[in-house]
PDB file of C-alpha atoms in Angstrom:
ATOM      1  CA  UNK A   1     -92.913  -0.436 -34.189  1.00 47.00           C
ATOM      2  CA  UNK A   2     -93.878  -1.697 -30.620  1.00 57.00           C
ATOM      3  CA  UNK A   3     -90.264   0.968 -28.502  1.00 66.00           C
ATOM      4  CA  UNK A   4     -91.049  -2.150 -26.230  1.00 71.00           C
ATOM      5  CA  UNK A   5     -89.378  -4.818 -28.633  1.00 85.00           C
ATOM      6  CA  UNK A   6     -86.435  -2.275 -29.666  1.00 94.00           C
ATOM      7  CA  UNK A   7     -83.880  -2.532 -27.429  1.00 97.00           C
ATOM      8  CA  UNK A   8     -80.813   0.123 -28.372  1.00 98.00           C
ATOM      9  CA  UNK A   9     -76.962  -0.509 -27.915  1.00 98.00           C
ATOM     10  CA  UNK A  10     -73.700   1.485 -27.669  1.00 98.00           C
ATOM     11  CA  UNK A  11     -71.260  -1.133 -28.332  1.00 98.00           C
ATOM     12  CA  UNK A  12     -67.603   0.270 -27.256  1.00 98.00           C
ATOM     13  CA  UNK A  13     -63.934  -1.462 -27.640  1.00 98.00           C
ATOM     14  CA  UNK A  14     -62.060  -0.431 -24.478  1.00 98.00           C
ATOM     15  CA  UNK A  15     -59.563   2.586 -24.779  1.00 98.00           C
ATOM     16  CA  UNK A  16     -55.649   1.370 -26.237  1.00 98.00           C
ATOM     17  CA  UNK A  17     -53.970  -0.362 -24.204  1.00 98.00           C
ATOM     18  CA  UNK A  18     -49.756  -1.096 -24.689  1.00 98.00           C
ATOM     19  CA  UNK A  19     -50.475  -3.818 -26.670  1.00 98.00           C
ATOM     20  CA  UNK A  20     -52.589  -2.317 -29.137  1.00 97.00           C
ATOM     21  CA  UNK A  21     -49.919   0.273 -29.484  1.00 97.00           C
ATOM     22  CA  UNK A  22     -47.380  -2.174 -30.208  1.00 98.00           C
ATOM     23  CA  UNK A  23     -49.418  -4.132 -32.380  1.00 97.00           C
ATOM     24  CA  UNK A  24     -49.223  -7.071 -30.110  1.00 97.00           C
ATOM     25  CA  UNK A  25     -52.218 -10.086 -30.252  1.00 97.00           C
ATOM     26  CA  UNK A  26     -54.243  -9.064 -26.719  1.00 97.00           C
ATOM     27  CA  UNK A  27     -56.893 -11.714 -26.296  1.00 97.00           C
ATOM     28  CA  UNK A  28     -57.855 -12.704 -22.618  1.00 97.00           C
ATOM     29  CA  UNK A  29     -55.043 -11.368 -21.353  1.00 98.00           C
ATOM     30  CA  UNK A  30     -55.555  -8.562 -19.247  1.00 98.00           C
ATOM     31  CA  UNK A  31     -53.599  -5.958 -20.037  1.00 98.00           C
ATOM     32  CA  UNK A  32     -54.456  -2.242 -18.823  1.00 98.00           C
ATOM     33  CA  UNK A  33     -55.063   0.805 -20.462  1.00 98.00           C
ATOM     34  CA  UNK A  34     -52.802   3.139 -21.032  1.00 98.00           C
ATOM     35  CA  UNK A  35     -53.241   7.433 -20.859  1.00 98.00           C
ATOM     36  CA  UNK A  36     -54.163   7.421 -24.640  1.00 98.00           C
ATOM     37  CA  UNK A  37     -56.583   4.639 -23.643  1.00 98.00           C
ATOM     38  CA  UNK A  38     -57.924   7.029 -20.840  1.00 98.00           C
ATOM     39  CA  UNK A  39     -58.114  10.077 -22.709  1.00 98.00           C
ATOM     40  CA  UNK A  40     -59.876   7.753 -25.443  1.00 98.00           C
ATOM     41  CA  UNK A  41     -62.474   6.960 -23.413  1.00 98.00           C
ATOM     42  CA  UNK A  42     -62.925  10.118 -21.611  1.00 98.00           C
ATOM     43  CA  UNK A  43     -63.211  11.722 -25.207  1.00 98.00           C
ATOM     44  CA  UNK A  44     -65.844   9.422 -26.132  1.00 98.00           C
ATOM     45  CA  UNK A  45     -68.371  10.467 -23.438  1.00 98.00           C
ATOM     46  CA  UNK A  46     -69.320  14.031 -26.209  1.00 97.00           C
ATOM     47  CA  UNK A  47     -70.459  11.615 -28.442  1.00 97.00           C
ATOM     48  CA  UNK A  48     -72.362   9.112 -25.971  1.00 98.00           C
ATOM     49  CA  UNK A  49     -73.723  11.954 -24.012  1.00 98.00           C
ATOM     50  CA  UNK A  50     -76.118  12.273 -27.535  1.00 96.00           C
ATOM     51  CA  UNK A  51     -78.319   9.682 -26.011  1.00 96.00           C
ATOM     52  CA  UNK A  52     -80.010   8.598 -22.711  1.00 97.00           C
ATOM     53  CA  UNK A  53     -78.323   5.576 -21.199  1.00 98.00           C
ATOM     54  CA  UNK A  54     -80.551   3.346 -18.991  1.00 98.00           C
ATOM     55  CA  UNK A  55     -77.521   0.339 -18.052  1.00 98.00           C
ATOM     56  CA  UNK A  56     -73.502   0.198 -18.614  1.00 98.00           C
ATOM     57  CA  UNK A  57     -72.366  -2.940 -18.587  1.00 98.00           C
ATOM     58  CA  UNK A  58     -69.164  -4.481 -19.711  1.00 98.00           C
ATOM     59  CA  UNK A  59     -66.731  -7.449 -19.755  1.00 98.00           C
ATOM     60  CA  UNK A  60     -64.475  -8.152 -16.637  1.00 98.00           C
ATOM     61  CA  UNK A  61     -61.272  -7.446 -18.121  1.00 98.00           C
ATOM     62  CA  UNK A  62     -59.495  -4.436 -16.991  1.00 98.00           C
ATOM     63  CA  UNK A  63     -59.119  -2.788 -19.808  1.00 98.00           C
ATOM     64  CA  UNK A  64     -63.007  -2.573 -20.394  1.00 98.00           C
ATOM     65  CA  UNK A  65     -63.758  -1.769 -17.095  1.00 98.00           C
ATOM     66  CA  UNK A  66     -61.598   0.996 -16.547  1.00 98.00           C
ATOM     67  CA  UNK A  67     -63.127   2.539 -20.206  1.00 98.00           C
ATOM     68  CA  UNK A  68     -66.820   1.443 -18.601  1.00 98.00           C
ATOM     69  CA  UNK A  69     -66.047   3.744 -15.248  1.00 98.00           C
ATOM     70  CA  UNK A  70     -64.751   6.938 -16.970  1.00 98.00           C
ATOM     71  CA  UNK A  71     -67.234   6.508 -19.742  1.00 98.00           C
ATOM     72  CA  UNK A  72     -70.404   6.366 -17.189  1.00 98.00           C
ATOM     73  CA  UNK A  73     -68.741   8.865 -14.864  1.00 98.00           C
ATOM     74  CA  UNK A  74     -68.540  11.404 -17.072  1.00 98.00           C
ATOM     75  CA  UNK A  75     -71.989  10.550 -18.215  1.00 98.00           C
ATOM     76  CA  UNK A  76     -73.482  10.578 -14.577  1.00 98.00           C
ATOM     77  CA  UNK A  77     -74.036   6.697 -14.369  1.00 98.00           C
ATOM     78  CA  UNK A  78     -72.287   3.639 -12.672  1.00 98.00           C
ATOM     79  CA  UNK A  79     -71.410   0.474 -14.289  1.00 98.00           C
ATOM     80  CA  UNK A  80     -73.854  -1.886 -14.063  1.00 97.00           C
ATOM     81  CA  UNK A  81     -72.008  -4.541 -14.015  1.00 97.00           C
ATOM     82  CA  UNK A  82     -69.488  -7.104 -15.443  1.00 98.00           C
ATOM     83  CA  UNK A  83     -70.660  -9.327 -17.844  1.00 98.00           C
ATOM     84  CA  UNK A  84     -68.127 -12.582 -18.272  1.00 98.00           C
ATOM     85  CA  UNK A  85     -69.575 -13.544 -21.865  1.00 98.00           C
ATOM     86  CA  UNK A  86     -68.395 -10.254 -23.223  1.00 98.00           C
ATOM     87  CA  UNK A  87     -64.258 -10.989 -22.267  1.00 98.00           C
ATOM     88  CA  UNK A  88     -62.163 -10.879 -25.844  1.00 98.00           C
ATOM     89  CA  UNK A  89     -61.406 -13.929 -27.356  1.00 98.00           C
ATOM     90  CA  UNK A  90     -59.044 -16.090 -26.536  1.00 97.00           C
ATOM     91  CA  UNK A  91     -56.149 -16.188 -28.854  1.00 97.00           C
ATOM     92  CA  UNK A  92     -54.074 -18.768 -26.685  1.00 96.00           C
ATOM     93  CA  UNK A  93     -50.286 -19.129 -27.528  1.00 96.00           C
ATOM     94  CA  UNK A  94     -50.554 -16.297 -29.851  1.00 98.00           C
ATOM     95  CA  UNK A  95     -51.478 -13.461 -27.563  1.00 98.00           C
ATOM     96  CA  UNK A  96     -48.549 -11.149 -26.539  1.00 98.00           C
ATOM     97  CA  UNK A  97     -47.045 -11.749 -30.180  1.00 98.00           C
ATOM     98  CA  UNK A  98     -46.415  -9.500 -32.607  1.00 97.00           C
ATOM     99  CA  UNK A  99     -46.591 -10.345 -36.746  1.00 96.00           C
ATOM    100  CA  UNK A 100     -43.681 -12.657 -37.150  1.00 96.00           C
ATOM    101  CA  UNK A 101     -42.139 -16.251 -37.642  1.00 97.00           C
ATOM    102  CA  UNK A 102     -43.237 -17.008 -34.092  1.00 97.00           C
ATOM    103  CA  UNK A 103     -46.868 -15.540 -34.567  1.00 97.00           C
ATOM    104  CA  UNK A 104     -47.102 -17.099 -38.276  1.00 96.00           C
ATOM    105  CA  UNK A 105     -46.197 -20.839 -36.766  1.00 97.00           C
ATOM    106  CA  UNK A 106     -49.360 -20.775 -35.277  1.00 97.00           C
ATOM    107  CA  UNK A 107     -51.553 -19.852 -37.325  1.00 95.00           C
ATOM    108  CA  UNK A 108     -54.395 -21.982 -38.888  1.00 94.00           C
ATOM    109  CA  UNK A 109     -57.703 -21.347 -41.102  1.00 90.00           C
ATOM    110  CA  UNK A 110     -59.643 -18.663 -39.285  1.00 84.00           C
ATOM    111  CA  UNK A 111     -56.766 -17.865 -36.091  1.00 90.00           C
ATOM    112  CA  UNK A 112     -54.327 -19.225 -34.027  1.00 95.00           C
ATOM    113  CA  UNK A 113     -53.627 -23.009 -32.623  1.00 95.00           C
ATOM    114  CA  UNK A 114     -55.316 -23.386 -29.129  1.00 95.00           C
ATOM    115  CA  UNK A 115     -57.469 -19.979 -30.049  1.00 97.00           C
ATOM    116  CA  UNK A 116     -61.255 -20.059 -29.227  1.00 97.00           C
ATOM    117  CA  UNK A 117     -62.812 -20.881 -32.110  1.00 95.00           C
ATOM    118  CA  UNK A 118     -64.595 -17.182 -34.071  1.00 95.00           C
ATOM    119  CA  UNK A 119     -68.157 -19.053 -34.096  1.00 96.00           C
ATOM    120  CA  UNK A 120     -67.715 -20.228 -30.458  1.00 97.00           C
ATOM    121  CA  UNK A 121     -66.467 -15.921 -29.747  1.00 98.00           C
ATOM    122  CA  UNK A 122     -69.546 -14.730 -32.288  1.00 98.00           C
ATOM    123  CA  UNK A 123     -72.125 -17.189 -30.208  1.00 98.00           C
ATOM    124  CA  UNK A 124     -71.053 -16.094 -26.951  1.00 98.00           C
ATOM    125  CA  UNK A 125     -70.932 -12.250 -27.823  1.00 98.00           C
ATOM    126  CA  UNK A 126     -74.234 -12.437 -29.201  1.00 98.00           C
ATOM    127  CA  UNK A 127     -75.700 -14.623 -26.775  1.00 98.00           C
ATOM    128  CA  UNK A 128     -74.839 -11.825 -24.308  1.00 98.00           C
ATOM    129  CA  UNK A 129     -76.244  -9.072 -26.217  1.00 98.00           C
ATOM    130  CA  UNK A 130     -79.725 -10.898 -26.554  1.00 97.00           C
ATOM    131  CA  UNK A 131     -79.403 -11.856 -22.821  1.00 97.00           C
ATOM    132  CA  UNK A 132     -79.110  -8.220 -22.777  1.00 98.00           C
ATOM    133  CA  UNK A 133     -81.979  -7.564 -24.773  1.00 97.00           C
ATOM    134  CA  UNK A 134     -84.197  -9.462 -22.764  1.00 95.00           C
ATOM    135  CA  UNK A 135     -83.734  -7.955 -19.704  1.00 96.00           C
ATOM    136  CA  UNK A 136     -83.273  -4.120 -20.462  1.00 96.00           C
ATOM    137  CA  UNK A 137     -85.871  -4.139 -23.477  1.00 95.00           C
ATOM    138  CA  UNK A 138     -87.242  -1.122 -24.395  1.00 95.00           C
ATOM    139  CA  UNK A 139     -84.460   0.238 -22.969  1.00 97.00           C
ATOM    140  CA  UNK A 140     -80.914   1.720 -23.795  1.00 98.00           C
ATOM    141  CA  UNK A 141     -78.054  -0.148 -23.158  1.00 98.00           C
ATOM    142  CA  UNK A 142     -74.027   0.881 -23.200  1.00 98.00           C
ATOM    143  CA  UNK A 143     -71.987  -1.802 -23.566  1.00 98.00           C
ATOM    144  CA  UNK A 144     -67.909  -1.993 -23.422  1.00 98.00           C
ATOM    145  CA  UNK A 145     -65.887  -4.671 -24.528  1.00 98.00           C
ATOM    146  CA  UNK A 146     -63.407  -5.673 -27.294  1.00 98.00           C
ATOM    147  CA  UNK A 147     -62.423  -5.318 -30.656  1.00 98.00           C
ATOM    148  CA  UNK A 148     -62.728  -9.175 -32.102  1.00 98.00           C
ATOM    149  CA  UNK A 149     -65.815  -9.832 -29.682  1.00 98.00           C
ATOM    150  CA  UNK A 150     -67.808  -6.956 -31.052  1.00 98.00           C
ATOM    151  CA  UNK A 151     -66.577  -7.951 -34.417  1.00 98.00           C
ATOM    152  CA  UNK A 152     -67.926 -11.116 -34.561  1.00 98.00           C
ATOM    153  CA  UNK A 153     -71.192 -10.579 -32.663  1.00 98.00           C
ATOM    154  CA  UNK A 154     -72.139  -7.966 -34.713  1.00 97.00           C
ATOM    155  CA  UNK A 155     -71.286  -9.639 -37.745  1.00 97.00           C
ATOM    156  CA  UNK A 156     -73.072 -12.593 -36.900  1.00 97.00           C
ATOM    157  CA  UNK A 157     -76.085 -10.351 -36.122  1.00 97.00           C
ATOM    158  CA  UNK A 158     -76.349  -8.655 -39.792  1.00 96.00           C
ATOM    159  CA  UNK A 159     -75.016 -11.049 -41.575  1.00 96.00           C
ATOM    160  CA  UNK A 160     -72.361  -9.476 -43.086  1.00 95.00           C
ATOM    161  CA  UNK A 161     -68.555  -9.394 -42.303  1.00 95.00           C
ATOM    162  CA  UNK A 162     -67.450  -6.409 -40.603  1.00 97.00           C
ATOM    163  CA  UNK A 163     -63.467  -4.602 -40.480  1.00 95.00           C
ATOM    164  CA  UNK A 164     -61.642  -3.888 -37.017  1.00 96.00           C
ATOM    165  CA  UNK A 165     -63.742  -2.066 -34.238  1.00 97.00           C
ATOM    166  CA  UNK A 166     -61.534   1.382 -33.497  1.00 98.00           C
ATOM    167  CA  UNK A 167     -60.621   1.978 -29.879  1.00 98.00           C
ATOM    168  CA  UNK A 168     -63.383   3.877 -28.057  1.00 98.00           C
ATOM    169  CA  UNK A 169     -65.791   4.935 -30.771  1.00 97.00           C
ATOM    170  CA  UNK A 170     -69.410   4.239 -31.265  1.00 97.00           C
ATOM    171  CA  UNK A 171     -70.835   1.417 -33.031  1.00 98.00           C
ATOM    172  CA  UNK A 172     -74.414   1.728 -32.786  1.00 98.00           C
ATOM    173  CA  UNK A 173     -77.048  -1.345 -32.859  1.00 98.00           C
ATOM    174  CA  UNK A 174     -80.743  -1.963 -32.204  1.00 97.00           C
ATOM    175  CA  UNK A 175     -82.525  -4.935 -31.542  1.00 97.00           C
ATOM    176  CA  UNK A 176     -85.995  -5.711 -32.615  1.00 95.00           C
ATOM    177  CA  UNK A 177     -87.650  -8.940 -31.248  1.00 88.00           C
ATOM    178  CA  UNK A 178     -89.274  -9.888 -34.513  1.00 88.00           C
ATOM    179  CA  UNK A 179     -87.218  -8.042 -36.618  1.00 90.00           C
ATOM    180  CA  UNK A 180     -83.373  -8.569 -35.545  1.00 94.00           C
ATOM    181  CA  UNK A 181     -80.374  -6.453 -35.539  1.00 97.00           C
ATOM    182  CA  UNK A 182     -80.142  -3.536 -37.211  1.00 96.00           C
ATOM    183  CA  UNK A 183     -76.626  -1.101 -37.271  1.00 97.00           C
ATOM    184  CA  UNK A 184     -76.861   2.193 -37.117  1.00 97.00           C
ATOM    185  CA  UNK A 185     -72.988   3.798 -36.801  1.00 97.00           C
ATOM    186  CA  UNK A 186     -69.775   1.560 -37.198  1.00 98.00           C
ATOM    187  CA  UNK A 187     -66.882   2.735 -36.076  1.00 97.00           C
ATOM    188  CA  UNK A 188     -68.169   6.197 -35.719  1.00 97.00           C
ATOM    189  CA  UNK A 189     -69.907   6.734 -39.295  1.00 96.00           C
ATOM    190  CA  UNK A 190     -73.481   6.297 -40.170  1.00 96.00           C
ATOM    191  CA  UNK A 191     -74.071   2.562 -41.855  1.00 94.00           C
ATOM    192  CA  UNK A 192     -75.156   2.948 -45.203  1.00 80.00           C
ATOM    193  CA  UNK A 193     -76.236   0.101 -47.958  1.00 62.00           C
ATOM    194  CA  UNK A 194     -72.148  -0.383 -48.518  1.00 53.00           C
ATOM    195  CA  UNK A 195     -70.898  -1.262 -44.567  1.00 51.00           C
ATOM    196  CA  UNK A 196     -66.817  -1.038 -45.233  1.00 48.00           C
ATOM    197  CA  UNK A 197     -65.757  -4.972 -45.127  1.00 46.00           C
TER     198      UNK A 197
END
């Protein structure tokens, strides 16, 4: 296989944040990390530090850029930079909630009324990520974003539906020109035939 067309990426939901803690829909909103976040992505850098990074890049939301500097610091490296297409979905009305009448009045087949629709999220993600590919191939690429985003693109990418991403732990992808997406690690664990759905 041509190293040329493989193009190999850490793909990393941001540290917790409040929200998360409290179980409360995040979205676009841009809500911080928290010291559990911090120490989450501080801890992460043992098992990143495994590999050679050539680029970190990562959406513009705090949250993932905060995880993006502490993660490349302790590795050495600077963020690349900020990539817009990688922000979480949108949820709309129904981020801040937590489960509830309120939350459950707006839901609808596949998320929330007013939510970005999970094709338009999974198209965008993965349109980033081959953007991505493009331009660093070859090469090795970290990339930090969120939990429904990384969900969906990856899903898309394999073809098969995928649980929640954890909070700062290593999901591990290649891309092959000809021959697609491949995943290595979800979630921390080594993929094997039977991907936990």
């Amino acid at each position: 296989m041509d190293s040329m067309n493989l193009t190999t990426f850490a793909l990393v939901r941001h540290g917790q944040t409040d929200w998360n803690a409290q179980r409360r829909i995040q979205g676009s909103t841009d809500i911080p990390l928290n010291d559990v976040g911090r120490n989450q992505a501080r801890d992460a850098v043992a098992v990143l530090s495994a590999y050679e990074w050539d680029a970190v890049v990562c959406s513009p939301l705090s949250r993932a850029v905060e995880t993006a500097k502490l993660i490349a610091g302790g590795l050495g490296l600077r963020v690349t930079r900020h990539v817009p297409e990688l922000a979480e979905r949108s949820f709309g009305h129904a981020e801040g909630l937590q489960d509830g009448p309120e939350l459950d009045a707006l839901r609808i087949p596949g998320g929330f009324r007013g939510a970005e629709d999970e094709d338009d999220a999974a198209s965008r993600g993965l349109g980033a990520l081959h953007a991505l590919a493009e331009e660093f191939a070859g090469h090795r690429v970290l990339v930090v974003a969120h939990g429904t985003l990384i969900r969906l693109s990856l899903s898309r990418a394999i073809g098969r539906t995928l649980q929640s991403i954890d909070n700062a732990v290593l999901n591990l992808a290649h891309h092959h020109s000809i021959d697609g997406w491949e995943l290595e690690y979800f979630n921390g664990e080594r993929v094997t035939a039977d991907i936990p759905g």
